[in-house]
Short mmCIF file of C-alpha atoms and ligand atoms in Angstrom, two decimals:
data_model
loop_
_atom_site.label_atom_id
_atom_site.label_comp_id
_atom_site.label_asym_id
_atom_site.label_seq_id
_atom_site.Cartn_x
_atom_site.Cartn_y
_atom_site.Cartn_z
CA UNK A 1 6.11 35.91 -56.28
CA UNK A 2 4.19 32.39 -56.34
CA UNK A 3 1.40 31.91 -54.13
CA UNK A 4 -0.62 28.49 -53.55
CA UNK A 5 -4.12 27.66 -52.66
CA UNK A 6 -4.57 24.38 -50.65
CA UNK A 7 -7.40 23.67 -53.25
CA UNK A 8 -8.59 20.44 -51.85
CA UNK A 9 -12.07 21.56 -50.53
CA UNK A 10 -13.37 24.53 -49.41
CA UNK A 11 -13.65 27.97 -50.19
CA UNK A 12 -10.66 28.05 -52.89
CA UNK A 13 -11.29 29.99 -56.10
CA UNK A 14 -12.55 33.38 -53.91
CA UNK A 15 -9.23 33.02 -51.99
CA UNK A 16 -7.25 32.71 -55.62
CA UNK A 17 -9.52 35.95 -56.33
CA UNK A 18 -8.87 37.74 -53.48
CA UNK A 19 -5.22 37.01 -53.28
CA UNK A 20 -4.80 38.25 -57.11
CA UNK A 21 -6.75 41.70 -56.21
CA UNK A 22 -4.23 42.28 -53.34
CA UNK A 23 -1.31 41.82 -55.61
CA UNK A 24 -2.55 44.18 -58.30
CA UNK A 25 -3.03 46.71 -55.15
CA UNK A 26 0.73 45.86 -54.20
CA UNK A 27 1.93 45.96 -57.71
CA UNK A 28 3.06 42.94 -57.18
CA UNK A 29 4.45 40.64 -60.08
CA UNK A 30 3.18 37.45 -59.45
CA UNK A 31 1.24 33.85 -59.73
CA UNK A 32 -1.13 32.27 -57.82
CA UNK A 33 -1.61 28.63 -58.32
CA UNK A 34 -4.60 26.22 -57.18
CA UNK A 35 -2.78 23.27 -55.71
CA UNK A 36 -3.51 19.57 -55.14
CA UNK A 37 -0.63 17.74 -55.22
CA UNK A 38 2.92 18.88 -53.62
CA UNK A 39 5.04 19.14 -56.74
CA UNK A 40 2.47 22.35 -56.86
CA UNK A 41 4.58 23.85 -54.03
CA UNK A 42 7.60 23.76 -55.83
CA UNK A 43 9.42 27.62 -55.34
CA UNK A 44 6.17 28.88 -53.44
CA UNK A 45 6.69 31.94 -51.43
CA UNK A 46 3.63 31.24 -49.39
CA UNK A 47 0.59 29.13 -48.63
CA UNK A 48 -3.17 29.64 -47.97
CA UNK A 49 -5.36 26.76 -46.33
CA UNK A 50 -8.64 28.06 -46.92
CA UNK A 51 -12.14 27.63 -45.34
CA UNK A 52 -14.18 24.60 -45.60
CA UNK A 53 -14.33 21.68 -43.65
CA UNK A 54 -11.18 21.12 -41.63
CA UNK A 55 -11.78 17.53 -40.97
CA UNK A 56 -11.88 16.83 -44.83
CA UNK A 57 -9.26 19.21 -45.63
CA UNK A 58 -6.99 17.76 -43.12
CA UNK A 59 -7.46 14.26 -44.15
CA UNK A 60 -6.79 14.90 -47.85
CA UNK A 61 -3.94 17.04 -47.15
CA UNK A 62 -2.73 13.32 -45.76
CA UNK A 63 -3.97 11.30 -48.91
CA UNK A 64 -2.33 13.50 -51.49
CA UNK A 65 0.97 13.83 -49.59
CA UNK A 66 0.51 17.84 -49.21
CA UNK A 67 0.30 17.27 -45.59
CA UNK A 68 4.11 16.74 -45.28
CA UNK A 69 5.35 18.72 -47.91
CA UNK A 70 3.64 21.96 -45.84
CA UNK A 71 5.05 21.22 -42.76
CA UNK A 72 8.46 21.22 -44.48
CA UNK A 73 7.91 23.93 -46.33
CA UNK A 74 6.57 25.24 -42.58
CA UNK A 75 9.91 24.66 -40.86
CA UNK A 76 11.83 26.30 -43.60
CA UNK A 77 10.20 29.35 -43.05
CA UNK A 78 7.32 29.59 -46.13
CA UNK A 79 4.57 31.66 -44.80
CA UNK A 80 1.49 30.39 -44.27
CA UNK A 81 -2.25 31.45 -44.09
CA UNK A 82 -4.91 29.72 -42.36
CA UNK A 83 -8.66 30.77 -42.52
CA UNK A 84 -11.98 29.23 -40.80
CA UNK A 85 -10.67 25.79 -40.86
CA UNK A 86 -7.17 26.67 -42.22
CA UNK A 87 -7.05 27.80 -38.87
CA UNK A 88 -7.99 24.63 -37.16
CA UNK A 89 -5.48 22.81 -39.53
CA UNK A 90 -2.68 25.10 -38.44
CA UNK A 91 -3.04 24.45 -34.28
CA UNK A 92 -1.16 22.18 -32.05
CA UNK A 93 -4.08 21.52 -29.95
CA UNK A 94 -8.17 21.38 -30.60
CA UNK A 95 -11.25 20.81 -28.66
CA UNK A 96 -13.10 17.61 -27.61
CA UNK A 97 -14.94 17.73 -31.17
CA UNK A 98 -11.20 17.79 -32.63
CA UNK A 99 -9.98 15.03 -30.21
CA UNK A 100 -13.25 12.64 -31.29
CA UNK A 101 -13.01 13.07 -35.10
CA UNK A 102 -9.08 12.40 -34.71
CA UNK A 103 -8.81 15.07 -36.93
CA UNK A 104 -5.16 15.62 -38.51
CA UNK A 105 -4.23 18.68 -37.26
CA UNK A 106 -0.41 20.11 -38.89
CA UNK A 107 0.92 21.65 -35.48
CA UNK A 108 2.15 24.73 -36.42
CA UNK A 109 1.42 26.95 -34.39
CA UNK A 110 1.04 27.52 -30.56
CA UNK A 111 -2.69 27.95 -30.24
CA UNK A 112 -5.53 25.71 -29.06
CA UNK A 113 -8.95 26.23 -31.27
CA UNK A 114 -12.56 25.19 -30.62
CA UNK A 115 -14.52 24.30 -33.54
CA UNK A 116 -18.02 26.06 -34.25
CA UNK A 117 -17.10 28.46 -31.18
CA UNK A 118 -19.94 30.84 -31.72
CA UNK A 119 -22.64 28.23 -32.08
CA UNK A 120 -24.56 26.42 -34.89
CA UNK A 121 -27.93 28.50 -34.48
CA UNK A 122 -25.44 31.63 -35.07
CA UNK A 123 -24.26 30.08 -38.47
CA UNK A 124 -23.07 33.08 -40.01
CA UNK A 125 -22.75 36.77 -38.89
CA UNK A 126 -20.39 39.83 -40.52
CA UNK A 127 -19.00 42.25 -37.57
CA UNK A 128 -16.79 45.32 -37.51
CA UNK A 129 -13.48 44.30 -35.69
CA UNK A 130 -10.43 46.23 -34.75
CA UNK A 131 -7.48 44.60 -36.26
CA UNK A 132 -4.64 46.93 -35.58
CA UNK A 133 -1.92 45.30 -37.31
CA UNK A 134 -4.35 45.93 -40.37
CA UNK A 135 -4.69 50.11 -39.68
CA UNK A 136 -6.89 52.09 -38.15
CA UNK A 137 -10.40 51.55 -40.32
CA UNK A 138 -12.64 48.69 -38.80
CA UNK A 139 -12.73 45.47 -40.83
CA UNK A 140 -15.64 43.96 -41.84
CA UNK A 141 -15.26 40.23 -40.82
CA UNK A 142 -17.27 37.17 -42.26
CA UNK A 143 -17.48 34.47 -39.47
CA UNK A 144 -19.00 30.97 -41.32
CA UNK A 145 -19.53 28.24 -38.34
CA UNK A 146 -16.18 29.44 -37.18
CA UNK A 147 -13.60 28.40 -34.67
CA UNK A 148 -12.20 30.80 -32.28
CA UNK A 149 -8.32 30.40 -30.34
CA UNK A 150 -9.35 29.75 -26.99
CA UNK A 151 -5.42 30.19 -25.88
CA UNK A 152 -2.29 31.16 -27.25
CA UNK A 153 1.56 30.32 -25.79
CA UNK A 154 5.06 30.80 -27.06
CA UNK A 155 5.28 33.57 -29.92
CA UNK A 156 2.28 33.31 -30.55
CA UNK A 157 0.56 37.04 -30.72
CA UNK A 158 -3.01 37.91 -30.69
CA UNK A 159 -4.18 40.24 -33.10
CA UNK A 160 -7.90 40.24 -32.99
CA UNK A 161 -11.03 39.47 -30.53
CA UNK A 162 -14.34 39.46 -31.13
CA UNK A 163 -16.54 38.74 -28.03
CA UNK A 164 -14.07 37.93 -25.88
CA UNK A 165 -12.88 35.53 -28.49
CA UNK A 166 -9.75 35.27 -30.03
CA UNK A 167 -10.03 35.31 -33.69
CA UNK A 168 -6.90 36.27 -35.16
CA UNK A 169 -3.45 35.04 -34.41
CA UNK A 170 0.39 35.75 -36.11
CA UNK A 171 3.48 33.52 -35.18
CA UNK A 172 6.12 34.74 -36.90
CA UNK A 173 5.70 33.38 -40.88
CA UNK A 174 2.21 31.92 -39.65
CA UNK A 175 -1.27 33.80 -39.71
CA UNK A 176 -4.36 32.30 -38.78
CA UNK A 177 -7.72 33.97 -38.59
CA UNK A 178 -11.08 32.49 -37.91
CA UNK A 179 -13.30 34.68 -40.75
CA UNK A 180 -13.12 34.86 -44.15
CA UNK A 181 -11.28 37.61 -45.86
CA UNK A 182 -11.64 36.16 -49.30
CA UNK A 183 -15.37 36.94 -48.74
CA UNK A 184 -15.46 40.80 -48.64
CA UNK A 185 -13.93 43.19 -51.20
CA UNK A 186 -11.54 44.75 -48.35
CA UNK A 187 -7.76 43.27 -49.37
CA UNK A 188 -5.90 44.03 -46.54
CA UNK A 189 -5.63 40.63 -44.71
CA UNK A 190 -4.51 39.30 -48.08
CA UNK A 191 -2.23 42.52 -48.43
CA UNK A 192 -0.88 42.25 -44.89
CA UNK A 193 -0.15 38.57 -46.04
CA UNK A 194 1.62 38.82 -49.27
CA UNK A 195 3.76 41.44 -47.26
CA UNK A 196 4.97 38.65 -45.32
CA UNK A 197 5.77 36.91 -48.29
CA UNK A 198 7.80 39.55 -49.77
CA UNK A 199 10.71 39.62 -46.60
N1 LIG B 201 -16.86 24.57 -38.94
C1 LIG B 201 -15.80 24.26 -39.87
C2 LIG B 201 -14.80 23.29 -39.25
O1 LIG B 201 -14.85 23.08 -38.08
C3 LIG B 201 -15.08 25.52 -40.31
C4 LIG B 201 -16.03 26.39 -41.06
C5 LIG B 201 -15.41 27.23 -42.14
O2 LIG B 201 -14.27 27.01 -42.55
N2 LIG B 201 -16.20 28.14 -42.66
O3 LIG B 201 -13.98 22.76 -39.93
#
């Protein structure tokens, strides 16, 4: 299996990290590339826009042409990840902050985010949150200036809330989640993901 990092900004070698400790978990045979250019995609079995800024990652997923090539590799049905702004990246519709910037935002998925939703004096937090789709243990969550889903339509299928908040969202190939799992030793997310991968 061949996984790639959006590695254009942001929080990219801990995701290459984390996403190699799930696949030794899995036993699964595999690569994981850092990638900033689309011939990088070539034969990927899925994608992971990390955390960072999303305006900036957005804008250079434009400049180097990756911004395309992921939404085609999108419609043929490579999985995705989205986390923090990954997340943002991933919506069809954003907030008035989102609308201002004229930030490029790839339209996958059926969900409409507000950026910094648990705000800016609350820069970081970690919180125990019930993710069923992830087992029955609590996962601890690391929430950096995050976004939350403030609605979801079509297939679009809540999987986790924190305050009220949606912060975790699967569309059929497509998982977005507003923490950051590459942050904490706990591999499921990653796991859960790479599962995806596999079918
Ligand atoms: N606040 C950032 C944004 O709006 C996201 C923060 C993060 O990815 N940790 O793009």
């Amino acid at each position: 299996m061949k996984i790639g990092i959006i590695g254009l900004q942001g929080a990219v070698s801990e995701h290459l990290e984390a996403t190699k400790r799930a696949m030794q978990k899995l036993g699964i045979e595999s690569e994981v590339v850092w990638v900033d250019s689309p011939e990088q995609l070539e034969r990927v079995d899925g994608i992971i826009i990390p955390g960072g800024e999303s305006t900036t990652i957005g804008k250079l997923m434009l400049r180097t042409g990756l911004f395309e090539r992921v939404k085609q590799l999108a419609a043929g049905g490579t999985p995705i990840l989205g986390t923090c702004a990954g997340l943002i990246v991933l919506a069809k519709r954003g907030d008035e902050q989102v609308m201002r910037t004229e930030q490029p935002l790839l339209g996958l998925m059926d969900i409409s985010v507000i950026r910094n939703a648990f705000g800016r004096q609350r820069e970081s937090f970690e919180v125990d949150l019930e993710i069923p789709a992830l087992g029955e243990r609590f996962y601890s969550a690391v929430f950096i200036r995050a976004p939350a889903v403030e609605e979801v339509w079509g297939d679009a299928q809540i999987l986790a809330k924190f305050q009220g908040k949606i912060v975790a969202v699967q569309q059929g190939k497509l998982l977005a989640v507003a923490f950051h799992p590459e942050l904490t030793p706990d591999t499921r997310l990653h796991e859960y993901f790479l599962q995806m991968c596999q079918r």
